[in-house]
mmCIF file of C-alpha atoms and ligand atoms in Angstrom:
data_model
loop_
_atom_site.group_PDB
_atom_site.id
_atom_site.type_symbol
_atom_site.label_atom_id
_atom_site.label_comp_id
_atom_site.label_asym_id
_atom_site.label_seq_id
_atom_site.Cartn_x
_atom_site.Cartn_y
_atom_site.Cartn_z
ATOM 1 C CA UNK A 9 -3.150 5.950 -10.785
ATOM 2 C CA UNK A 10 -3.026 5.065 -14.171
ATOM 3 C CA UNK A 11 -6.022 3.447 -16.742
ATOM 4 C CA UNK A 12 -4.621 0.341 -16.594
ATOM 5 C CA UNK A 13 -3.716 0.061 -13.293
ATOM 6 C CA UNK A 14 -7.359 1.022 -12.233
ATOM 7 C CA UNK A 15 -8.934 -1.082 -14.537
ATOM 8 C CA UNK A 16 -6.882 -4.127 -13.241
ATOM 9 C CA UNK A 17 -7.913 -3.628 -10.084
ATOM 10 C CA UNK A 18 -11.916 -3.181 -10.754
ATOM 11 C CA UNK A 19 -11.045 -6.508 -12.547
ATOM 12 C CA UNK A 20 -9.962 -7.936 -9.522
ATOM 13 C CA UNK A 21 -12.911 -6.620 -7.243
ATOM 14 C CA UNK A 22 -15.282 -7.456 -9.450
ATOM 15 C CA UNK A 23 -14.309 -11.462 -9.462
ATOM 16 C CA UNK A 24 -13.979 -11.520 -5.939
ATOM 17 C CA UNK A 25 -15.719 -14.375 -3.537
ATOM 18 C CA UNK A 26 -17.019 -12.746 0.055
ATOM 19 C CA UNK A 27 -18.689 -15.985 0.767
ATOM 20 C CA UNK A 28 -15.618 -18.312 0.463
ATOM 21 C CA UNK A 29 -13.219 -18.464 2.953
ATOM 22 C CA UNK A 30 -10.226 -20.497 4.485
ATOM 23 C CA UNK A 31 -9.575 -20.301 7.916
ATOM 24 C CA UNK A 32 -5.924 -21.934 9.127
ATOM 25 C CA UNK A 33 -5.570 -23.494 12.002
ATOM 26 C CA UNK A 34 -2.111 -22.630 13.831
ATOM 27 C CA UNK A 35 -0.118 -23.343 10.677
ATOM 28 C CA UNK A 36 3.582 -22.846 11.481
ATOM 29 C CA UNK A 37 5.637 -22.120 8.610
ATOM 30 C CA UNK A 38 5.833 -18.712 6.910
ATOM 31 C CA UNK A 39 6.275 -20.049 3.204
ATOM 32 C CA UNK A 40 3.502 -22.214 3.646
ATOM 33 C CA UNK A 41 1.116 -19.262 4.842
ATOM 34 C CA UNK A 42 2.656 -17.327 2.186
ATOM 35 C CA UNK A 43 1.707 -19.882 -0.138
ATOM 36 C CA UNK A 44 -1.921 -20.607 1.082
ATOM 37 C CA UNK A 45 -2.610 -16.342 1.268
ATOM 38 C CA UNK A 46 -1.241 -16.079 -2.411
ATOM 39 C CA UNK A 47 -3.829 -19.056 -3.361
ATOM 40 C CA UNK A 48 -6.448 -17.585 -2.230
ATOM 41 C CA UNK A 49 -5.797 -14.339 -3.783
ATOM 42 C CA UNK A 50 -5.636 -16.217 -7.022
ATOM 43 C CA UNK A 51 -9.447 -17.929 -7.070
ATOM 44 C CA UNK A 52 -10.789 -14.887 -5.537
ATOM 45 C CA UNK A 53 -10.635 -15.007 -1.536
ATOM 46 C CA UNK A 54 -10.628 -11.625 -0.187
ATOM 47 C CA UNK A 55 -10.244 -12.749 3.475
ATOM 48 C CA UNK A 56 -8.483 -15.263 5.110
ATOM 49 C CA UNK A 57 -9.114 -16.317 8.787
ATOM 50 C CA UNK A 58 -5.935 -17.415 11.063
ATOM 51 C CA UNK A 59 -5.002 -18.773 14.810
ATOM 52 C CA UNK A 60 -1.163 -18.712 15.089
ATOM 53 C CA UNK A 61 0.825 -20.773 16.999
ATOM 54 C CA UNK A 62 1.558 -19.111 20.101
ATOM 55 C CA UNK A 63 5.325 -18.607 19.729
ATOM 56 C CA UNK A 64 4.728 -17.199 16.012
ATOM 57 C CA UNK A 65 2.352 -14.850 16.984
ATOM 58 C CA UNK A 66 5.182 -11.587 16.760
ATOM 59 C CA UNK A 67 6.091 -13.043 13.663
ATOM 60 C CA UNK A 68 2.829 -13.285 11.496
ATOM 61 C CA UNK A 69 1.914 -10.096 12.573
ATOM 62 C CA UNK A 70 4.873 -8.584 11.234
ATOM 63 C CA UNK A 71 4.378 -10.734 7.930
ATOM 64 C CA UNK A 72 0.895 -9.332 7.583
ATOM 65 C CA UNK A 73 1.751 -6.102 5.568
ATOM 66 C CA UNK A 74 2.985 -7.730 2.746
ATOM 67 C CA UNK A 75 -0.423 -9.666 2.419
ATOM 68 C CA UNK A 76 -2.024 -6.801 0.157
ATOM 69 C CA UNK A 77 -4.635 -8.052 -1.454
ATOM 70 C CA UNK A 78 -5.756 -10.334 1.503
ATOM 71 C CA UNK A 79 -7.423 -9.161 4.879
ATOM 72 C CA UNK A 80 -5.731 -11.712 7.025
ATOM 73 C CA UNK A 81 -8.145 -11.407 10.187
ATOM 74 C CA UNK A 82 -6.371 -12.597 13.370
ATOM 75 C CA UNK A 83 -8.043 -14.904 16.200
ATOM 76 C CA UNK A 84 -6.623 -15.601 19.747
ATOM 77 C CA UNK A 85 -8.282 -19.086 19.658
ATOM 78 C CA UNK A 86 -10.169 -21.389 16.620
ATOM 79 C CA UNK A 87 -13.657 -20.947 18.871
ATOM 80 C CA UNK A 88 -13.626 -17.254 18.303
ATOM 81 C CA UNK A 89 -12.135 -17.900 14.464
ATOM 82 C CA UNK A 90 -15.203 -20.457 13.775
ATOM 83 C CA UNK A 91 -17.991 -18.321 15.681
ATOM 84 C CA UNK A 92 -17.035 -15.852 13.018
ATOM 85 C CA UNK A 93 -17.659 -17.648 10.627
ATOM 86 C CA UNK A 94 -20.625 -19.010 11.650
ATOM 87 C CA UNK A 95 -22.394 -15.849 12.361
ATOM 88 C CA UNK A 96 -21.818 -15.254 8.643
ATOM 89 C CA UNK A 97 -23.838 -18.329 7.857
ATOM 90 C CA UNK A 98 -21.014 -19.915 6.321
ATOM 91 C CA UNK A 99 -20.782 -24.122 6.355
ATOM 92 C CA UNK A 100 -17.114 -25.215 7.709
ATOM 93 C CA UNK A 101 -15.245 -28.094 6.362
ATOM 94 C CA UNK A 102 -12.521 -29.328 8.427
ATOM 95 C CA UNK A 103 -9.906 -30.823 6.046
ATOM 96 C CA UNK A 104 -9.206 -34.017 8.425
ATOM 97 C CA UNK A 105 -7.862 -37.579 7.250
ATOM 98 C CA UNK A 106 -10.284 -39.422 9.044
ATOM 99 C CA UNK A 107 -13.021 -42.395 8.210
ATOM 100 C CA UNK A 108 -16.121 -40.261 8.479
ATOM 101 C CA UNK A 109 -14.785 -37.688 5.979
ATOM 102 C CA UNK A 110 -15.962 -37.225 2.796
ATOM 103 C CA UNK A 111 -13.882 -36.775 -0.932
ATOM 104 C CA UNK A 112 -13.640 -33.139 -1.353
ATOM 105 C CA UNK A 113 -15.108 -33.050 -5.160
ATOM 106 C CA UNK A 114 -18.552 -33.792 -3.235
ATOM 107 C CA UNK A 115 -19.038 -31.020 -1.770
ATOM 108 C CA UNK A 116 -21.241 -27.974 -2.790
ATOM 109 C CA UNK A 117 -18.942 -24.959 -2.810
ATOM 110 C CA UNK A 118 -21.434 -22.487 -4.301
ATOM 111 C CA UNK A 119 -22.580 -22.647 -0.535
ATOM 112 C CA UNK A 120 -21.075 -19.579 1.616
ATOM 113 C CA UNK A 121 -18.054 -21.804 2.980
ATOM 114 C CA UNK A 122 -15.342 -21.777 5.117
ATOM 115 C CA UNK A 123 -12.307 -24.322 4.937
ATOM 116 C CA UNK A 124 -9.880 -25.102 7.803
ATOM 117 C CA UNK A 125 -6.611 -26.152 7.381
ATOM 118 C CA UNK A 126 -4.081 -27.559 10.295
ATOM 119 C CA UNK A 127 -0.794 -27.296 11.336
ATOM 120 C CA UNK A 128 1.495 -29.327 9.438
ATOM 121 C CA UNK A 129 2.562 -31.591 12.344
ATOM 122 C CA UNK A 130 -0.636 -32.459 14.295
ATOM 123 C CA UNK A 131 -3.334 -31.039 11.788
ATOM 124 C CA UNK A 132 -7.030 -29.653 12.907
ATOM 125 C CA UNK A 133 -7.699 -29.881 16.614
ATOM 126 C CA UNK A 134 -10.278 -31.679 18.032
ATOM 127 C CA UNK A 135 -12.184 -28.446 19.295
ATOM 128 C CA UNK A 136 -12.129 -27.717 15.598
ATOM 129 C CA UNK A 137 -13.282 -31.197 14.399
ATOM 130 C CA UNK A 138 -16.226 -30.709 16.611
ATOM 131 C CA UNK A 139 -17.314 -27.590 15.356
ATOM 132 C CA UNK A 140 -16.719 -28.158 11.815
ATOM 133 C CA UNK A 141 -19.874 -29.278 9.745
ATOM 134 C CA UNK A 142 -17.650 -31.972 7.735
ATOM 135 C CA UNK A 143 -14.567 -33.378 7.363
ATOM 136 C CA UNK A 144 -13.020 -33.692 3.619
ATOM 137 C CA UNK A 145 -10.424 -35.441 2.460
ATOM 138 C CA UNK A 146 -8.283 -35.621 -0.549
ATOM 139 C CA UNK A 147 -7.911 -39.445 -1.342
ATOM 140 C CA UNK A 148 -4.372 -40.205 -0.957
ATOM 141 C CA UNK A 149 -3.237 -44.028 -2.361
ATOM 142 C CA UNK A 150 0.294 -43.651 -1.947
ATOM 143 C CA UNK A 151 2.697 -44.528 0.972
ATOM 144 C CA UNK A 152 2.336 -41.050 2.013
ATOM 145 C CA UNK A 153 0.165 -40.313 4.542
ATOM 146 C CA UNK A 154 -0.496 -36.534 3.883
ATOM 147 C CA UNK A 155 -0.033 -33.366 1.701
ATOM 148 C CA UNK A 156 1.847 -30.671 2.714
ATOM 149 C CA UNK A 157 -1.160 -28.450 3.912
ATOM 150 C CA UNK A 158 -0.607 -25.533 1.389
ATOM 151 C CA UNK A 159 -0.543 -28.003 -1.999
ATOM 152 C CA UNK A 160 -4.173 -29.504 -0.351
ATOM 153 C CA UNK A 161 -5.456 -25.774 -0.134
ATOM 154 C CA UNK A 162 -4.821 -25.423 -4.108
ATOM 155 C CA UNK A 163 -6.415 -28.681 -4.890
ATOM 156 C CA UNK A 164 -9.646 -27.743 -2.887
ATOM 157 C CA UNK A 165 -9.493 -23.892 -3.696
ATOM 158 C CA UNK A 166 -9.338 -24.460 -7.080
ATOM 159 C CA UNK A 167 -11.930 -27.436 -6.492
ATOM 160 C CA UNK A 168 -14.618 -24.664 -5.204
ATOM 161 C CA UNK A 169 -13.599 -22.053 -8.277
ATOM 162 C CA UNK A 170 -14.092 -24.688 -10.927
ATOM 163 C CA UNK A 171 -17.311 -25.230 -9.320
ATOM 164 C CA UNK A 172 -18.419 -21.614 -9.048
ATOM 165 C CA UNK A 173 -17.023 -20.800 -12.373
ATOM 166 C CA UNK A 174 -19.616 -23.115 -14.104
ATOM 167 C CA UNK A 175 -22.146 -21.434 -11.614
ATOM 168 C CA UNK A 176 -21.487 -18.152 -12.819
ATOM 169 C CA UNK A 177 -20.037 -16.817 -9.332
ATOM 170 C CA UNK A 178 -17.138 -15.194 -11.218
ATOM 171 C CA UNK A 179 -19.843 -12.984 -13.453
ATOM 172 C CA UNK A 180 -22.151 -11.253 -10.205
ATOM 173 C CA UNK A 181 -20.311 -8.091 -10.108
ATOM 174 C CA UNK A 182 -18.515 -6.597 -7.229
ATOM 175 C CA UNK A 183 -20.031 -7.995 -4.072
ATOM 176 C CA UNK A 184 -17.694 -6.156 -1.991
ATOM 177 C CA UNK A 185 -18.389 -3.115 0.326
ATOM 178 C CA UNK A 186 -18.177 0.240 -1.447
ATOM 179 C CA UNK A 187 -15.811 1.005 1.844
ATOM 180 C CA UNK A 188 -13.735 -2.008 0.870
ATOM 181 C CA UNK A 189 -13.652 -0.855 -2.803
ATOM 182 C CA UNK A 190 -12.415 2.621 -1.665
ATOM 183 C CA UNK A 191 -9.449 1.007 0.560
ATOM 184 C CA UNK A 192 -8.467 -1.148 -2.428
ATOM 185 C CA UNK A 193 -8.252 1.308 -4.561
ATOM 186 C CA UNK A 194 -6.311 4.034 -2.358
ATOM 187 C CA UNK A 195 -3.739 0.801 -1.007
ATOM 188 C CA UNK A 196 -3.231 -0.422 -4.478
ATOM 189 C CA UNK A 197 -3.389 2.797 -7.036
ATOM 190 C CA UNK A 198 -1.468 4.390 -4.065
ATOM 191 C CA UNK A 199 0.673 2.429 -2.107
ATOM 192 C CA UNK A 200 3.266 4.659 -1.139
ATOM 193 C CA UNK A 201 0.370 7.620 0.333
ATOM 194 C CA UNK A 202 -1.274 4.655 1.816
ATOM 195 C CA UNK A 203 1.445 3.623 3.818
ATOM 196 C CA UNK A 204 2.159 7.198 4.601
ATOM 197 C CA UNK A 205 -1.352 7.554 5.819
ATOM 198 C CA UNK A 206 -1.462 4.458 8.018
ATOM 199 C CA UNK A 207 2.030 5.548 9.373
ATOM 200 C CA UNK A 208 0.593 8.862 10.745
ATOM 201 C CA UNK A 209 -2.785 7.224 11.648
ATOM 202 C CA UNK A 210 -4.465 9.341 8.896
ATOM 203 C CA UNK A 211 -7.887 8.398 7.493
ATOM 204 C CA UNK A 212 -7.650 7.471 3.791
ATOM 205 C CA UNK A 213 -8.671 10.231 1.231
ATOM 206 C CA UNK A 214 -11.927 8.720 -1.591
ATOM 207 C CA UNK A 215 -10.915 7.792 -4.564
ATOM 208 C CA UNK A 216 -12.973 8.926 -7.964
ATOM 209 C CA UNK A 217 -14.478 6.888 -10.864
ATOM 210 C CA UNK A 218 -11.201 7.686 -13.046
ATOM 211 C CA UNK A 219 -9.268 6.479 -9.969
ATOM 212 C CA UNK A 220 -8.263 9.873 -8.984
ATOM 213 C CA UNK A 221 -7.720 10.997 -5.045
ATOM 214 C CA UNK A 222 -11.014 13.100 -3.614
ATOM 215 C CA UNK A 223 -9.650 15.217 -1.148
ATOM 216 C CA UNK A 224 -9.431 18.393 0.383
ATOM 217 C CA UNK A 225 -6.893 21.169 0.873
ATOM 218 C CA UNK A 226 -6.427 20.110 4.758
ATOM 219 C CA UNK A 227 -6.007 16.423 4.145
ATOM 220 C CA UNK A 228 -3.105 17.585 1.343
ATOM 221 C CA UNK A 229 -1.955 19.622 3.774
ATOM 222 C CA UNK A 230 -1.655 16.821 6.720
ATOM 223 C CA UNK A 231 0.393 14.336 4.436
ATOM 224 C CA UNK A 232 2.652 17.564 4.217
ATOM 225 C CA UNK A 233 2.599 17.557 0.492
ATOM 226 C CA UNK A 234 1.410 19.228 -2.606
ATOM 227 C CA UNK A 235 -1.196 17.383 -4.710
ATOM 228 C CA UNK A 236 1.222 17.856 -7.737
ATOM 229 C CA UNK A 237 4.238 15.670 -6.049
ATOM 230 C CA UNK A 238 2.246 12.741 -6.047
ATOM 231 C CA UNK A 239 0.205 13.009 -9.882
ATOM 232 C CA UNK A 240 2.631 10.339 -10.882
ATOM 233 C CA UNK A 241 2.759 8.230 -7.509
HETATM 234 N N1 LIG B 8 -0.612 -35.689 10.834
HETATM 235 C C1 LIG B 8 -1.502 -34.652 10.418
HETATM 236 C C2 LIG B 8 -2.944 -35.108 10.489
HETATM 237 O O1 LIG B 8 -3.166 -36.256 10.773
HETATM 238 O O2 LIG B 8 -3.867 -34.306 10.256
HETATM 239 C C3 LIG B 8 -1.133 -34.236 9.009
HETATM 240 C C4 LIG B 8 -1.247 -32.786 8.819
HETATM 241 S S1 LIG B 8 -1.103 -32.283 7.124
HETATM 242 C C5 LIG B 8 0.580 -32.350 6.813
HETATM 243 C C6 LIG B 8 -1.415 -30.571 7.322
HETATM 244 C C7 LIG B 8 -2.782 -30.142 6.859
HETATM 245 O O3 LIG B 8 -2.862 -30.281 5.442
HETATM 246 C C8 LIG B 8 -3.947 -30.886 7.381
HETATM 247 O O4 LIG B 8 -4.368 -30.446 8.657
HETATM 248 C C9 LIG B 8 -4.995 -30.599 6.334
HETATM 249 O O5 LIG B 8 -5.505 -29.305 6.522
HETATM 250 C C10 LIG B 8 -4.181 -30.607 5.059
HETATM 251 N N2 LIG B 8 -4.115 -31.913 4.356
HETATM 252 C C11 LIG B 8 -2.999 -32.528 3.959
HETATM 253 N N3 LIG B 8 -3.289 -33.638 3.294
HETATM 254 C C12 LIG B 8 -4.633 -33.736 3.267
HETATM 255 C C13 LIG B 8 -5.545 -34.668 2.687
HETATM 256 N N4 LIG B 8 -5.133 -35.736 2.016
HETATM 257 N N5 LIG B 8 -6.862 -34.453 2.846
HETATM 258 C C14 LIG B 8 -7.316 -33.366 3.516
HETATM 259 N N6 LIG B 8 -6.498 -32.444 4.059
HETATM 260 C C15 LIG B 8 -5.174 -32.615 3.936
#
């Protein structure tokens, strides 16, 4: 891996925010995941939380490789999604157009948080609604009666990083496992041995302070290469 690549990547560890989150709740259309996932990269979510829709189920899971940057951890129902979160100590903000919810610029986002969005037809489900600490809202005065659900993620994403960029969130340092580190590094200084690894079920080889693979004869061996054929990968 070269300099720059590395140090881009260190870059992009080192601003990243374990203790915000966005959960989706059975959101239905690809681009708009796409959309939401590529968001959250961008202010600094390393892991997004998702219920599909039954019938897209196949589908998502297929999509999820070319999510790189983002874990995209995968739920059978919201309960199990939002116990997650919970566990982590995280508050959960159900954004819901309804009377008891609450402008979205009020909100404290330098609290761990977690933010549901819903399916662009029906929105958050009521089992959700009832687990959720709040509901927000985005004021809308228009004749409209909603945003489409991945333009209201950037307006509260970047709500929370404005907001933790004048708290100095973005200057603590890598907060991320050292384990996590290592996979970054190895899927995105090498993403051609990475996918070669994960392909033949092989562990993933550690990666050095100059960015440079830490590994043995036998590993070199198992990826059926020299060393040498993949200085340049
Ligand atoms: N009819 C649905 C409802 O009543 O919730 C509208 C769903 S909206 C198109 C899809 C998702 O986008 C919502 O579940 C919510 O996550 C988000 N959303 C859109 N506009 C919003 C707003 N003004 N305030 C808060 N969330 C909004």
């Amino acid at each position: 891996m070269n300099p720059e690549r590395l140090a881009r990547i260190r870059q992009m560890m080192a601003l990243r925010q374990p203790d915000l989150t966005v959960c989706l709740e059975e959101v239905n259309k690809a681009h708009n995941v796409a959309a939401i996932i590529r968001t959250c990269d961008a202010v600094g979510i390393p892991d997004v939380h998702a219920v599909w829709p039954p019938a897209m189920r196949e589908n998502f899971r297929a999509a999820k490789g070319s999510q790189n940057w983002v874990n995209l951890h995968q739920y059978d129902s919201i309960q199990d999604a939002m116990s997650v979160l919970r566990v982590k100590g995280m508050q959960i903000l159900a954004t819901h157009l309804s009377p008891r919810a609450v402008d979205f610029r009020e909100i404290d986002y330098t609290r761990p948080t977690a933010i549901i969005f819903g399916a662009e037809k029906h929105g958050i489900s009521q089992t959700a609604l009832e687990m959720a600490d709040q509901d927000i809202i985005i004021p809308m005065v228009g004749m409209a009666q909603s945003l489409n659900v991945s333009v209201a993620s950037a307006l509260v994403l970047y709500e929370a990083q404005r907001q933790r960029q004048a708290a100095g969130f973005y200057q603590r340092g890598c907060l991320l496992s050292f384990e996590e580190q290592q996979r970054l590094l190895f899927e995105g200084g090498y993403p051609r041995l990475a996918a070669f690894c994960q392909s033949k079920s092989l562990d993933y080889p550690a990666i050095g302070e100059q960015g440079e693979i830490l590994a043995n004869e036998t590993w070199w061996q198992k990826m059926q290469l020299h060393p040498t054929k993949w200085e340049n990968s």
